[in-house]
mmCIF file of C-alpha atoms in Angstrom:
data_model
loop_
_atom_site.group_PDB
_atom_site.id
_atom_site.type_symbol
_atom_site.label_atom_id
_atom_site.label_comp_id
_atom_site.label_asym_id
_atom_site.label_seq_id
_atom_site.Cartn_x
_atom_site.Cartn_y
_atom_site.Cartn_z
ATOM 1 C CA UNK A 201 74.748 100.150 120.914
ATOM 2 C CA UNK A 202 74.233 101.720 124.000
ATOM 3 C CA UNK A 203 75.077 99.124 127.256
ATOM 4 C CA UNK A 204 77.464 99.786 130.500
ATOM 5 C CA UNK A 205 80.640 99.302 128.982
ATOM 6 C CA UNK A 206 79.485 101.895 126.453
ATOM 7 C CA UNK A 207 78.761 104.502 129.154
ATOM 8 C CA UNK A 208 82.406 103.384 131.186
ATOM 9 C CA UNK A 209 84.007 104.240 128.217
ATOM 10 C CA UNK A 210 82.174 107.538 127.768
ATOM 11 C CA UNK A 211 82.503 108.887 130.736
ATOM 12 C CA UNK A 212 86.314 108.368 131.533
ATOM 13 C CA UNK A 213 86.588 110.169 127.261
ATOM 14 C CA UNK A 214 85.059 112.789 128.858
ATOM 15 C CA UNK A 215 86.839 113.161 132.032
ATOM 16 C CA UNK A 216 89.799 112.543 130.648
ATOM 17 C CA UNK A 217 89.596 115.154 127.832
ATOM 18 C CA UNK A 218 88.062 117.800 130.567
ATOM 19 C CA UNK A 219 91.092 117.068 132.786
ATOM 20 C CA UNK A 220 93.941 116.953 129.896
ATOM 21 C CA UNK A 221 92.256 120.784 128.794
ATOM 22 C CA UNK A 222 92.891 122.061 132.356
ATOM 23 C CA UNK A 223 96.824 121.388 132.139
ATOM 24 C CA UNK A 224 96.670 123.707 129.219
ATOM 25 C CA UNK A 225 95.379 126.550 131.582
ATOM 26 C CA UNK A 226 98.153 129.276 132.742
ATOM 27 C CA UNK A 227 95.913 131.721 134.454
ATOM 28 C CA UNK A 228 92.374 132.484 135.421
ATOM 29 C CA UNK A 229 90.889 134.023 132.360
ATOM 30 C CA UNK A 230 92.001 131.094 130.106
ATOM 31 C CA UNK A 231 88.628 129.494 131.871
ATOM 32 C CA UNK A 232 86.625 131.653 129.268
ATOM 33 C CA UNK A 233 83.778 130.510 126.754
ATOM 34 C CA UNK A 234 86.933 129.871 123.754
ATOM 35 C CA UNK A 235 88.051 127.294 126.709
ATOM 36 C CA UNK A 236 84.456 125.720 126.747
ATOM 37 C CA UNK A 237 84.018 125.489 122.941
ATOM 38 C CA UNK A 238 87.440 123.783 122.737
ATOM 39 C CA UNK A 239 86.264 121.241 125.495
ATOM 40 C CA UNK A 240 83.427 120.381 123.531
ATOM 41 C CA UNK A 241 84.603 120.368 120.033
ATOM 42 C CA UNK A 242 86.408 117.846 121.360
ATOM 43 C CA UNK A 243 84.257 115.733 123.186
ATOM 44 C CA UNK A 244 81.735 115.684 120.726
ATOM 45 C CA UNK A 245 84.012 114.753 118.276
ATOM 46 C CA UNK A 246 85.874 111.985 120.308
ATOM 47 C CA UNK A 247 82.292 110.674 121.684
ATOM 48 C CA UNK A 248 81.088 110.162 118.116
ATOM 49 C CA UNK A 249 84.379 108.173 117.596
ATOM 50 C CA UNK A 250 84.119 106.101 120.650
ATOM 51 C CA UNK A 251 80.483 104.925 119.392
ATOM 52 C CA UNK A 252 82.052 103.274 116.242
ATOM 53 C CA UNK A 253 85.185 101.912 118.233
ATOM 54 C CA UNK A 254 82.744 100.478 120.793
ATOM 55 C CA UNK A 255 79.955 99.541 118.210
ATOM 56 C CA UNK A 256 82.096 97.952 115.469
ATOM 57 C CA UNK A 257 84.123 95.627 118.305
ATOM 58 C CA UNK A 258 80.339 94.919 119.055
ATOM 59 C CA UNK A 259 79.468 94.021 115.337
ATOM 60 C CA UNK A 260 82.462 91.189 115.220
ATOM 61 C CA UNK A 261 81.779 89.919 119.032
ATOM 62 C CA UNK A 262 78.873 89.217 118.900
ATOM 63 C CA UNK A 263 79.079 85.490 119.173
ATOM 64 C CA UNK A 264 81.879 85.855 121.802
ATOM 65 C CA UNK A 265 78.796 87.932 123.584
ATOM 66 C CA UNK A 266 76.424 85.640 123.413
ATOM 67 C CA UNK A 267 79.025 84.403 126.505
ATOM 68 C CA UNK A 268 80.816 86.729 127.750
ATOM 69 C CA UNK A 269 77.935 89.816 127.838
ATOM 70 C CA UNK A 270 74.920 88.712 126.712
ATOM 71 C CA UNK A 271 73.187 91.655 127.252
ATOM 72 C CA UNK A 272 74.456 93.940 124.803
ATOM 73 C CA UNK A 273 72.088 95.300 122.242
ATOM 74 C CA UNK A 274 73.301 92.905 119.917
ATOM 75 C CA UNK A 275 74.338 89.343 121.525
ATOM 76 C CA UNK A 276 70.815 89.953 123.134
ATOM 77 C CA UNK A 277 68.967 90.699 119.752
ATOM 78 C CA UNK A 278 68.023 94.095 120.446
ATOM 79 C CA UNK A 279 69.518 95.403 117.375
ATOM 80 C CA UNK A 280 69.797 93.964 113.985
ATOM 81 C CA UNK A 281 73.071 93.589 112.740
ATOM 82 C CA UNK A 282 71.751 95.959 110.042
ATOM 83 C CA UNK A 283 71.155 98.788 112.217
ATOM 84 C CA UNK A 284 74.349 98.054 114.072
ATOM 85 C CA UNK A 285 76.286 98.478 110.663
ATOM 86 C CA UNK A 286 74.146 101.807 110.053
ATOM 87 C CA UNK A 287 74.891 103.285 113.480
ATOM 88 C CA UNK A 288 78.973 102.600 113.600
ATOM 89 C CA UNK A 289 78.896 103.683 110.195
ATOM 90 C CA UNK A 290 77.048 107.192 111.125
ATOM 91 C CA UNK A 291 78.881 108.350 113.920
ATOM 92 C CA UNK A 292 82.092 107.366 112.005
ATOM 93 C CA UNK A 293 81.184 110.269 109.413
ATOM 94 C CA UNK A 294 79.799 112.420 112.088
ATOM 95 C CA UNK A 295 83.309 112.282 114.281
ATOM 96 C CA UNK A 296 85.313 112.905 110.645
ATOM 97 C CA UNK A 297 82.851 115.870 109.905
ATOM 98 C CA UNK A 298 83.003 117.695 113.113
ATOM 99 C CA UNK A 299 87.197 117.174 113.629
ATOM 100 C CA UNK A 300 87.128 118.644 110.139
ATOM 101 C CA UNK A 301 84.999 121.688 110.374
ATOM 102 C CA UNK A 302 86.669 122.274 113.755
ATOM 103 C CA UNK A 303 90.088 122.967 111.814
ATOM 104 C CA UNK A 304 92.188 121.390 114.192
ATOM 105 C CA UNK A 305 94.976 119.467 113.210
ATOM 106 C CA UNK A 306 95.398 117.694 116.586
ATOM 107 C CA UNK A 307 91.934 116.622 116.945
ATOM 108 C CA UNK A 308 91.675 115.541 113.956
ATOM 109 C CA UNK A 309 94.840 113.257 113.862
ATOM 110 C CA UNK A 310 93.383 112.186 117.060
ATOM 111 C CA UNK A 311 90.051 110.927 115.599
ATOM 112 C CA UNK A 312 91.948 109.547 112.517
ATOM 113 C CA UNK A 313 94.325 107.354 114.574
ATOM 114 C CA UNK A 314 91.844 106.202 116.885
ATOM 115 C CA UNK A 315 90.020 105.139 113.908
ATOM 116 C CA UNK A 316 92.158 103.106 112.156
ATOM 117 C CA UNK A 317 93.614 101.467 115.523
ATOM 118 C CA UNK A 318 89.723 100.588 116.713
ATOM 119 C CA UNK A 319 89.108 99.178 113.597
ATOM 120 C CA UNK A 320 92.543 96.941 113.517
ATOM 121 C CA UNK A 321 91.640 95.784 116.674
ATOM 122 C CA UNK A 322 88.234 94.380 115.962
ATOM 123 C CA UNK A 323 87.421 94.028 112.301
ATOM 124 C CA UNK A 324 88.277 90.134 111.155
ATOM 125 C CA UNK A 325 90.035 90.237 107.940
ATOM 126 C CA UNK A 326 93.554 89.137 107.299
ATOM 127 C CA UNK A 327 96.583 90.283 109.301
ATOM 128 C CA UNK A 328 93.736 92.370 111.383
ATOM 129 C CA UNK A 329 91.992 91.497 114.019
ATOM 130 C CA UNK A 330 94.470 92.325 116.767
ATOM 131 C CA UNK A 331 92.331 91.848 119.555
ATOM 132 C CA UNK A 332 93.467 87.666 119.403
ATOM 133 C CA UNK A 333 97.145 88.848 120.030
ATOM 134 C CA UNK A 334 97.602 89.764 123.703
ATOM 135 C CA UNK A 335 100.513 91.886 123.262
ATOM 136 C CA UNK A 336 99.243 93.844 119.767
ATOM 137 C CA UNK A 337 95.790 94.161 121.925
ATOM 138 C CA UNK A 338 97.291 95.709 125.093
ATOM 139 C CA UNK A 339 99.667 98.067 122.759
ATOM 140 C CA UNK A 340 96.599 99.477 120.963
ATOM 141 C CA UNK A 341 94.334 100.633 124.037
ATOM 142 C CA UNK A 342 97.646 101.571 125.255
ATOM 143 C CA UNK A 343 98.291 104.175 122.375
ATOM 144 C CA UNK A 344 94.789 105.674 122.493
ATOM 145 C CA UNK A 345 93.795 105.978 126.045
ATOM 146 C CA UNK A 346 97.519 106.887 127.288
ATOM 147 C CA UNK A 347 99.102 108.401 124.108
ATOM 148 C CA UNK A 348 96.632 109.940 122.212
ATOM 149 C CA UNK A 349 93.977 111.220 124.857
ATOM 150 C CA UNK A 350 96.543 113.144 127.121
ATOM 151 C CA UNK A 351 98.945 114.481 124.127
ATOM 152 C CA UNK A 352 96.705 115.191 121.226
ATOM 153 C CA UNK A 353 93.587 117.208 123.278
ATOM 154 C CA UNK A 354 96.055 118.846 124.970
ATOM 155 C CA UNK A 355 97.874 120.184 121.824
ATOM 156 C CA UNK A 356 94.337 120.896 120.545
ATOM 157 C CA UNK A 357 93.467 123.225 123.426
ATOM 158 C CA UNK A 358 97.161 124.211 123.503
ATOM 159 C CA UNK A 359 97.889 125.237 119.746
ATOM 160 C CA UNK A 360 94.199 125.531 118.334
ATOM 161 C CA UNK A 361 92.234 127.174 121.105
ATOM 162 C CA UNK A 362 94.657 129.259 122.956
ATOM 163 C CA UNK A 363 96.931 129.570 119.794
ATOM 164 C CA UNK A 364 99.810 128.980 121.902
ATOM 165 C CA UNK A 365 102.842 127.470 120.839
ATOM 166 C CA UNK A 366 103.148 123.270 121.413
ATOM 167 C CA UNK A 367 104.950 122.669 124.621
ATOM 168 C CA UNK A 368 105.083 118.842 126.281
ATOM 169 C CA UNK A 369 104.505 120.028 130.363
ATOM 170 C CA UNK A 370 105.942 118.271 132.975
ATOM 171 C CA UNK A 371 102.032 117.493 134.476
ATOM 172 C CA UNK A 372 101.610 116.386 130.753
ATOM 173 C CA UNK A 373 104.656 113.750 130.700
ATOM 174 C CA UNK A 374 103.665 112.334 134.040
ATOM 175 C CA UNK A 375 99.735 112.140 133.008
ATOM 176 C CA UNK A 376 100.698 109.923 129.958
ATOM 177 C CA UNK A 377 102.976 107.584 131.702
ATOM 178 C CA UNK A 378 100.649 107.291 134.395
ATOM 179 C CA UNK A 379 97.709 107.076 132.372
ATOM 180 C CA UNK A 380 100.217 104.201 130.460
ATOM 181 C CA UNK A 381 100.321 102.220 133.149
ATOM 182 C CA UNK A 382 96.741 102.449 133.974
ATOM 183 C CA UNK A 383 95.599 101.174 130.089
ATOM 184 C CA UNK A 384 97.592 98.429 130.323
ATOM 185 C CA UNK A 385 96.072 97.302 133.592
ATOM 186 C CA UNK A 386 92.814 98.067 132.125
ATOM 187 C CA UNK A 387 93.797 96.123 128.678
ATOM 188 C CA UNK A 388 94.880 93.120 131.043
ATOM 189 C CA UNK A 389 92.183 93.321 133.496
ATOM 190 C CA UNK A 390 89.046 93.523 130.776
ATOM 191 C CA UNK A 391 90.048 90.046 129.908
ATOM 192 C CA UNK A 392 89.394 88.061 133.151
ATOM 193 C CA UNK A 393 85.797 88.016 133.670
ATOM 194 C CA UNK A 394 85.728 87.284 129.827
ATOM 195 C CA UNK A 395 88.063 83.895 130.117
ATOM 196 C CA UNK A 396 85.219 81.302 129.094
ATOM 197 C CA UNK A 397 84.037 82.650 125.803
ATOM 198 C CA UNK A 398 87.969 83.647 124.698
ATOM 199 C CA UNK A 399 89.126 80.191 125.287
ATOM 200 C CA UNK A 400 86.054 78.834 123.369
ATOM 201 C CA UNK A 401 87.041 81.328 120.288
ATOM 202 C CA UNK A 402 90.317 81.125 120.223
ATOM 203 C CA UNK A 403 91.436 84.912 121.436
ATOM 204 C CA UNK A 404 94.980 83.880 123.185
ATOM 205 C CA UNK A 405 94.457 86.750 126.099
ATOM 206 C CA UNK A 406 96.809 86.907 128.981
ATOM 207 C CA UNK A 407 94.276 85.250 131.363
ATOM 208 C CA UNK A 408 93.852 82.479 128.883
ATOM 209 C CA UNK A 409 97.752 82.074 128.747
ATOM 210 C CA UNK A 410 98.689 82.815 132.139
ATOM 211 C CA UNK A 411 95.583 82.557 134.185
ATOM 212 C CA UNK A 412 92.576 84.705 136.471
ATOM 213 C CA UNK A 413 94.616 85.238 139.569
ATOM 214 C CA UNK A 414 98.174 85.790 138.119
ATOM 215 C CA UNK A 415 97.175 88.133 135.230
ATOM 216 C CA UNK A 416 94.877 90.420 138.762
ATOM 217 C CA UNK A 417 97.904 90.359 140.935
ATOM 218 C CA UNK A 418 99.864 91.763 138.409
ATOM 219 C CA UNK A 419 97.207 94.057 137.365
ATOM 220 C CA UNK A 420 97.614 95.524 141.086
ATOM 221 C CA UNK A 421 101.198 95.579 141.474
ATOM 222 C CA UNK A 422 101.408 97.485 138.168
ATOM 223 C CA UNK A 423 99.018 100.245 139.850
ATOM 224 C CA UNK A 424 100.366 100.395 143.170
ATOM 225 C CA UNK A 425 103.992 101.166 141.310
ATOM 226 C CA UNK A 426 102.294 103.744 139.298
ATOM 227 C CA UNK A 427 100.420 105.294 142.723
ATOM 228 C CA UNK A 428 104.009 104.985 144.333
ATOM 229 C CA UNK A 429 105.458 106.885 141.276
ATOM 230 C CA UNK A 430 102.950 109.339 141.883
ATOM 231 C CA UNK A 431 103.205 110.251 145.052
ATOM 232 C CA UNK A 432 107.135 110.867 144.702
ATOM 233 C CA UNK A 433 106.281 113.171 141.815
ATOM 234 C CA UNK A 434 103.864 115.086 144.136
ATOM 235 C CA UNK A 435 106.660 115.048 146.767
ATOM 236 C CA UNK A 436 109.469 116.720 144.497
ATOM 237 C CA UNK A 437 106.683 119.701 143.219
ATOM 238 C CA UNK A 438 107.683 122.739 144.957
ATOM 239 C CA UNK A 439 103.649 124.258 145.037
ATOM 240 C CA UNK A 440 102.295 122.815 148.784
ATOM 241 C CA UNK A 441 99.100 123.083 147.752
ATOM 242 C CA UNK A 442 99.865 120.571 144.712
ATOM 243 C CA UNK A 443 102.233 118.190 146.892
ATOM 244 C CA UNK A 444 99.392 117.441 149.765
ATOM 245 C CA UNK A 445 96.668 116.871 147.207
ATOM 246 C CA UNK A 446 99.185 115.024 144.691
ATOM 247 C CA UNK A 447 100.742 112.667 148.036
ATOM 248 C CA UNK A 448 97.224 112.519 149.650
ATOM 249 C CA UNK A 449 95.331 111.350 147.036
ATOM 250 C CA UNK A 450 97.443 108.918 145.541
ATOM 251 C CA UNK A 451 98.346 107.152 148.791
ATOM 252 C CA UNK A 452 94.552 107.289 149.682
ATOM 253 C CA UNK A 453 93.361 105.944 146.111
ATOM 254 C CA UNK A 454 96.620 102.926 146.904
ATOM 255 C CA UNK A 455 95.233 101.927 150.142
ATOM 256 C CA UNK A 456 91.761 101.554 149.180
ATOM 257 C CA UNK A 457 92.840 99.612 145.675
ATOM 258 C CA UNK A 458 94.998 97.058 148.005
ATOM 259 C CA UNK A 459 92.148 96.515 150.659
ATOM 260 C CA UNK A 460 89.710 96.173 147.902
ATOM 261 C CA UNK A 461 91.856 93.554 146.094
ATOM 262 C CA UNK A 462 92.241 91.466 148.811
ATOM 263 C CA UNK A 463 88.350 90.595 149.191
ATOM 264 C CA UNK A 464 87.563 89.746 145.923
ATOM 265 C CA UNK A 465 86.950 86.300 144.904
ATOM 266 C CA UNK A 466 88.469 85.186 141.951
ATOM 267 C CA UNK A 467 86.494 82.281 141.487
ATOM 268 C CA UNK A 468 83.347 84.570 141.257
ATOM 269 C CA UNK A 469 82.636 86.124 137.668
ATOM 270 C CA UNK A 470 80.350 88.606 139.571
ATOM 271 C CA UNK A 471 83.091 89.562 142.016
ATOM 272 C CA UNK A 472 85.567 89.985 139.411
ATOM 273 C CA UNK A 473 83.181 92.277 136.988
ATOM 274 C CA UNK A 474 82.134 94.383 139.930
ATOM 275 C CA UNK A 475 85.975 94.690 140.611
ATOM 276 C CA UNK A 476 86.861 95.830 137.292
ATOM 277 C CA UNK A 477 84.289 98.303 137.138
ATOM 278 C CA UNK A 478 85.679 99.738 140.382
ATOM 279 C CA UNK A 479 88.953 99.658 138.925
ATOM 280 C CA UNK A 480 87.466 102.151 136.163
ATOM 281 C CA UNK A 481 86.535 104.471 139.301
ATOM 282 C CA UNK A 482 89.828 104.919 140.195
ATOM 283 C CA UNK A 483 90.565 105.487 136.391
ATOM 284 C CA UNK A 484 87.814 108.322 136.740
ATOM 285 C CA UNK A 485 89.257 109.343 140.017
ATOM 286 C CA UNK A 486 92.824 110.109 138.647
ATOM 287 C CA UNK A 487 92.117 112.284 136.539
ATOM 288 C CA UNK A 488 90.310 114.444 138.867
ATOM 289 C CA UNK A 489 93.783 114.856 140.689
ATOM 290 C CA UNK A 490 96.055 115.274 137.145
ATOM 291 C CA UNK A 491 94.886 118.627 136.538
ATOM 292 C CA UNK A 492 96.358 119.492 140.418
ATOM 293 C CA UNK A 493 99.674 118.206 139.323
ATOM 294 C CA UNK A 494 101.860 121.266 139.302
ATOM 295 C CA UNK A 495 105.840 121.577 139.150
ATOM 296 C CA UNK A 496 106.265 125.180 139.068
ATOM 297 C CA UNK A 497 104.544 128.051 140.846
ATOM 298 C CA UNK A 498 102.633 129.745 138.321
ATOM 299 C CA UNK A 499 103.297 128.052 135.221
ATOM 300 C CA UNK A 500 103.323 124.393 133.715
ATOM 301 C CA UNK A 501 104.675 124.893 129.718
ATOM 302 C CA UNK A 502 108.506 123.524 128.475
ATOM 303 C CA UNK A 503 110.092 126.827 126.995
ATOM 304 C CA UNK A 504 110.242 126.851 123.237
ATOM 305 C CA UNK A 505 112.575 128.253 120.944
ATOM 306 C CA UNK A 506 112.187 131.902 119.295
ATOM 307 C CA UNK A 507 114.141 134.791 118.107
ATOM 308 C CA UNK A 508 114.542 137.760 120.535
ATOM 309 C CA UNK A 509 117.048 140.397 120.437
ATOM 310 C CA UNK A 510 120.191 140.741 122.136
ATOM 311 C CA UNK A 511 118.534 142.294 125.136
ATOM 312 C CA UNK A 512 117.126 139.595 126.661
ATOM 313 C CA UNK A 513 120.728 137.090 126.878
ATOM 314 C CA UNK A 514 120.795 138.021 130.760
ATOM 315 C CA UNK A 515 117.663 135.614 131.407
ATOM 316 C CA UNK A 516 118.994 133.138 129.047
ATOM 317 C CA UNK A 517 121.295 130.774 131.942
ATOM 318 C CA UNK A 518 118.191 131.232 134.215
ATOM 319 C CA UNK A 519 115.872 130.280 131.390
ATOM 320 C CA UNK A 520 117.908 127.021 130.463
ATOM 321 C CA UNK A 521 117.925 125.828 133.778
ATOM 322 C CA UNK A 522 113.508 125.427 133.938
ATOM 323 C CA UNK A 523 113.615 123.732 130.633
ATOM 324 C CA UNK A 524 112.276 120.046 130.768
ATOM 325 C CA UNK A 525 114.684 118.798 128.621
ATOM 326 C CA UNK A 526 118.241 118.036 130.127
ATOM 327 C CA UNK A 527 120.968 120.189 128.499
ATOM 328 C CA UNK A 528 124.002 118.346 127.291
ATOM 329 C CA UNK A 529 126.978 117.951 128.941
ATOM 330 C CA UNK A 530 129.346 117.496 126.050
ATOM 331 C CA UNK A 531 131.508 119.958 125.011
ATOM 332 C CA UNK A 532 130.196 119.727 121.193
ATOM 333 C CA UNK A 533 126.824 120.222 123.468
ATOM 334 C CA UNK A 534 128.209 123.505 125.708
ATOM 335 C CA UNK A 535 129.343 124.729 122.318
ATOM 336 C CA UNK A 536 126.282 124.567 120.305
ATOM 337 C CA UNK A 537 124.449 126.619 123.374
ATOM 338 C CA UNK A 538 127.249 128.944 122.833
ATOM 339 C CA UNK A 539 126.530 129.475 119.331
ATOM 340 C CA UNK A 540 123.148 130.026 120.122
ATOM 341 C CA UNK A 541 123.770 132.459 122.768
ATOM 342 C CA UNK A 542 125.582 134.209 120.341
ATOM 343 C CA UNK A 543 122.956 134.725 117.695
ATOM 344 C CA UNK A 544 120.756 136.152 120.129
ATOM 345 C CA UNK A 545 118.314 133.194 120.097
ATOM 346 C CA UNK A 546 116.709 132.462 123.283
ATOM 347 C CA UNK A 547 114.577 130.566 124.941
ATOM 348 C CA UNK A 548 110.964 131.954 125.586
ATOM 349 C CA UNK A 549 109.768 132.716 129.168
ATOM 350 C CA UNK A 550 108.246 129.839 131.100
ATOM 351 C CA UNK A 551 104.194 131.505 131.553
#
């Protein structure tokens, strides 16, 4: 099962869960061995996941590959269907096992909604299948490689590993919508080089609707808005060390995806693989730059909620005001707070 899209897809899991763990680190001596253990627990875990994802879309393409990729282990004969059946099926139980001796809730949820969306997407029974509806197609790599990847690894290192209470970050809200606009580029952009053998089967991709060079223009105009978003958010964090690497990088990763763009030929399958692949570069090259997205000097967690005693209502105004969620304006709102203030709940210290 192994082939190149196999190891694109194994290295960004990797990266990406590496660079999701980081934004759970406060200080220096959350870098400890309990930090590597959680790292690997769940890229094990998530790798052996990936292999069926990747292996079982392989099992029901491989006629489509025959065209498209014809040298994957299967479309090229390699492997029997037999063994490809035995392998998907293996690393299936594997991923299951491990995310359930691991006794993490998070990770586990992870593996178990990846699972069930990878095998909508690919396995050709009724009302399944979703890979033949653009839209349904796009939604599910959408949910796993911008939802699930950022949100539920981080809660796993967050809640399981540093058994710290869940908190949704302000680097962690602007990872997934980034890394939302990036999956659907990469949902849109997978299709192109692959327009002869989805017309021939019948899989009703954007390209095939729309066409090459429409569906890559707007595959570039959707990053260049999310690089533009990005380099506003690195202009509005107070840290200078994370606003020149945050504006820096994304303008520099911008300019060299628009000069790029322009050279390809789009009549060229070559051209238009070797651009996608490059497009995963930049995919591996953001999240090298996430974990330096900071908004507050020293610390990176949304307050929570817990008890406290009376003593600690003087921090309370101060407290509100670096909480990532907007308080109301209302009076019903102001009054509620009020209410709260007065039973000596609080809000806990940003760390």
């Amino acid at each position: 099962m192994l082939s190149t899209g196999f190891h694109g897809h194994t290295q960004s899991l990797a990266l990406s869960i590496v660079s999701v763990s980081l934004l759970a680190v406060e200080k220096l001596s959350d870098l400890s061995p309990l930090f590597l253990t959680g790292v690997l627990e769940a890229i094990v875990a998530a790798l052996f996941m990936n292999i069926y994802i990747v292996g079982l879309n392989q099992l029901y393409d491989i006629e489509i590959d025959k065209i498209n990729k014809p040298y994957l282990p299967l479309a090229s004969g390699e492997y029997s269907f037999a063994t490809g059946v035995a392998i998907v099926s293996t690393f299936s139980i594997m991923s299951f096992w491990l995310g359930w001796v691991v006794r993490s809730w998070p990770l586990f949820w992870a593996l178990f909604v990846s699972f069930v969306l990878g095998t909508a997407y690919s396995i050709d029974l009724p009302l399944l299948r979703w890979k033949r509806f653009a839209v349904v197609a796009a939604m599910c790599i959408l949910a796993v490689r911008a939802v699930i990847v950022q949100i539920a690894f981080f809660l796993h290192m967050q809640t399981h590993v540093f058994q710290r209470p869940p908190v949704f970050s302000r680097p962690l809200i602007f990872a997934t919508a980034f890394m939302s606009f990036f999956s659907v580029v990469i949902a849109l952009f997978k299709d192109i080089p692959d327009i002869d053998g989805d017309k021939i089967f019948g899989i009703r991709s954007f390209t095939v609707r729309l066409g090459q060079e429409r569906v890559f223009w707007s595959c570039i105009s959707l990053l260049e808005v999310a690089y533009g978003v990005a380099v506003l958010v690195g202009v509005a964090s107070p840290s200078l060390w994370s606003k020149c690497l945050t504006v820096f990088g994304h303008v520099s990763l911008a300019l060299i995806l628009w000069i790029r763009a322009k050279s390809v030929d789009l009549k060229s399958k070559a051209a238009i693989t070797s651009f996608y692949m490059f497009i995963w570069k930049l995919f591996y090259a953001e999240y090298l730059l996430i974990p330096f997205v900071r908004y507050n000097t020293g610390t990176t967690n949304v307050p929570v909620f817990k008890t406290a005693s009376c003593t600690h209502k003087s921090n309370i105004v101060q407290q509100f005001e670096d909480t990532r969620i907007r308080l109301p304006t209302s009076k019903k709102g102001v009054i509620q707070i009020m209410i709260e203030l007065c039973s000596c709940t609080k809000i806990s210290q940003v760390i």
